[in-house]
Amino acid sequence: MIYPIVKFGDPVLDKPAAEVTSFDDDLKKLIEDMFESMYAARGVGLAAPQIGLSKRIAVVDVTFKENPDDKLVLINPVIVNKEGRQRGSEGCLSIPEFREDVTRAKIVTVRAQDLTGKFFEHTGEDLLARAFLHETDHLNGKLYISHVSALKRDLIKRKIKKMVKAGEW
Ligand code: NI
C-alpha cells in the first residue's frame, strides 16, 4: 500500500514520535508499505511521521533500489557517534520543491533495532550519514529547515503559506 506523504504544516511532523515496542507482522507490513511509499515518491529516506504515523521508524535506501544491502530499516534509532563535517544540498519529501544547503556530520553511527527487535549499529558516510541524521531528526519532530538560517527558513515558510492559500500545497 502506498501512503500519501504528509507535508509541512501537519503537526505530526513537529512532535517526537513514540517508541516501537511490538515487533510483529503488522510492523513488517508497515515497513514494506513505507519502502513502497518512499520509492513511489522518489525518495531515499522516509520516516513514519511522514505518512502520518507518530512512531519511531525510518526506512533508508540511498542508492534507490540499486543495491539490496542499502535498504535499511531503523526502528527506535539513536545517533551514537558523529565525526567530521559535510555541507551539501538537502531536501525532504514533506517539503517538496525546496532544497537548501545543510551542514551535517560526515560520518555517523546509528544504533537501532531491526524488524525482529534486535539491536544493531551501522556507520554511514556522506549521503548515508546525512540520511541517518535527517530521518532521526524527523522522529524527534525536527525538519531539515531547522538547520538553515532563520532568513532562509522564513522565506521557505512564506512561500509555502502562499502555496497553501493558492491550494497548491
Ligand atoms: Ni525528510
XYZ file of C-alpha atoms and ligand atoms in Angstrom:
170
model
C 0.000 0.000 0.000
C 1.267 3.423 -0.932
C 0.637 6.064 1.702
C 0.292 9.731 0.785
C 3.188 11.821 2.117
C 2.311 14.291 4.853
C 3.510 17.807 4.091
C 4.993 20.645 6.131
C 2.271 22.237 8.235
C 0.876 18.961 9.556
C 1.505 18.851 13.335
C 2.507 15.162 13.175
C 5.834 16.334 11.696
C 6.553 18.580 14.684
C 6.194 16.154 17.565
C 8.525 13.446 18.857
C 7.369 10.016 17.668
C 6.562 7.140 20.020
C 8.915 4.245 20.724
C 8.114 0.969 18.921
C 7.595 -1.863 21.397
C 5.882 -4.567 19.380
C 7.811 -6.343 16.625
C 5.017 -8.234 14.926
C 3.610 -8.905 11.458
C 1.864 -5.529 11.400
C 5.240 -3.864 11.760
C 6.656 -5.938 8.878
C 3.757 -4.934 6.663
C 4.153 -1.287 7.667
C 7.863 -1.342 6.762
C 7.062 -2.854 3.342
C 4.495 -0.125 2.792
C 6.975 2.536 3.875
C 9.535 1.367 1.301
C 6.813 1.251 -1.343
C 5.644 4.755 -0.419
C 9.203 6.098 -0.374
C 10.010 4.666 -3.814
C 6.717 5.939 -5.241
C 7.637 9.418 -4.000
C 11.191 9.058 -5.435
C 12.807 9.469 -2.038
C 15.885 7.865 -0.455
C 14.590 8.073 3.109
C 11.220 8.139 4.836
C 10.195 8.421 8.478
C 6.848 7.147 9.775
C 5.554 10.631 10.775
C 5.757 11.472 7.065
C 2.923 9.040 6.434
C 1.046 10.377 9.447
C 2.205 7.736 11.921
C 3.937 9.033 15.011
C 6.218 6.025 15.511
C 10.000 5.798 15.704
C 10.523 4.025 12.372
C 12.526 5.104 9.332
C 13.492 3.433 6.071
C 16.512 4.432 4.006
C 17.847 3.410 0.607
C 20.432 5.936 -0.538
C 21.121 4.143 -3.854
C 17.394 3.825 -4.655
C 16.975 0.071 -5.387
C 20.465 -0.290 -6.896
C 21.937 -2.346 -4.079
C 19.755 -4.520 -1.810
C 22.293 -4.050 1.021
C 21.486 -0.346 1.040
C 17.888 -0.997 2.113
C 17.946 -0.131 5.794
C 15.240 -0.295 8.415
C 15.790 1.809 11.517
C 13.488 1.209 14.456
C 13.945 3.378 17.554
C 17.184 4.786 16.092
C 19.610 6.825 18.178
C 22.686 8.626 16.829
C 25.622 7.353 18.883
C 28.565 8.962 17.082
C 29.238 11.853 14.709
C 32.502 12.825 13.058
C 33.676 15.444 10.600
C 31.602 17.845 8.578
C 29.965 17.917 5.176
C 27.947 20.634 3.524
C 25.504 19.748 0.793
C 22.077 20.166 -0.677
C 19.226 18.569 1.262
C 15.539 18.123 0.551
C 12.580 16.386 2.155
C 9.527 14.622 0.713
C 7.423 16.601 3.192
C 8.769 19.912 1.840
C 8.619 19.224 -1.900
C 10.173 21.587 -4.438
C 12.594 23.114 -1.929
C 16.260 22.321 -1.319
C 18.841 24.032 0.854
C 22.471 23.505 1.784
C 22.801 21.944 5.219
C 25.941 21.273 7.232
C 25.933 17.812 8.805
C 28.452 15.383 10.259
C 30.312 13.387 7.599
C 30.468 10.043 9.392
C 27.558 8.981 11.569
C 26.864 5.862 13.591
C 23.284 4.980 14.377
C 22.115 2.394 16.894
C 18.690 0.959 16.133
C 16.540 -2.140 16.233
C 15.695 -4.296 13.228
C 12.343 -5.863 12.311
C 12.800 -8.560 14.945
C 13.739 -6.097 17.688
C 17.429 -6.958 17.575
C 19.794 -4.063 18.231
C 22.487 -3.200 15.674
C 24.848 -0.369 14.847
C 25.509 0.970 11.376
C 28.056 3.585 10.352
C 27.417 5.661 7.270
C 29.381 8.276 5.379
C 28.346 11.201 3.210
C 24.783 10.748 1.909
C 24.062 7.830 4.257
C 25.318 9.853 7.247
C 23.066 12.696 6.124
C 20.101 10.321 5.791
C 20.642 8.914 9.318
C 20.618 12.435 10.753
C 17.720 13.686 8.620
C 15.476 10.695 9.427
C 16.356 10.626 13.125
C 15.531 14.347 13.229
C 12.077 13.530 11.816
C 11.460 11.107 14.690
C 12.325 13.912 17.100
C 9.865 16.284 15.440
C 12.562 18.222 13.624
C 12.814 19.138 9.936
C 15.972 19.914 7.965
C 14.938 23.563 7.602
C 15.660 23.956 11.325
C 19.337 23.668 10.281
C 19.273 26.543 7.769
C 19.440 30.271 8.567
C 16.325 31.919 10.009
C 16.219 34.132 6.919
C 16.082 31.193 4.501
C 13.663 29.309 6.730
C 11.258 32.268 6.863
C 11.455 32.632 3.096
C 10.514 28.970 2.629
C 7.668 29.287 5.137
C 6.348 32.390 3.375
C 6.405 30.639 0.002
C 4.607 27.616 1.466
C 1.970 29.887 3.009
C 1.294 31.355 -0.422
C 1.072 27.881 -1.945
C -1.357 26.813 0.788
C -3.526 29.863 0.032
C -3.459 29.045 -3.669
C -4.432 25.454 -2.922
C -1.104 24.224 -4.276
C 0.244 22.590 -1.100
Ni 12.539 14.431 5.341
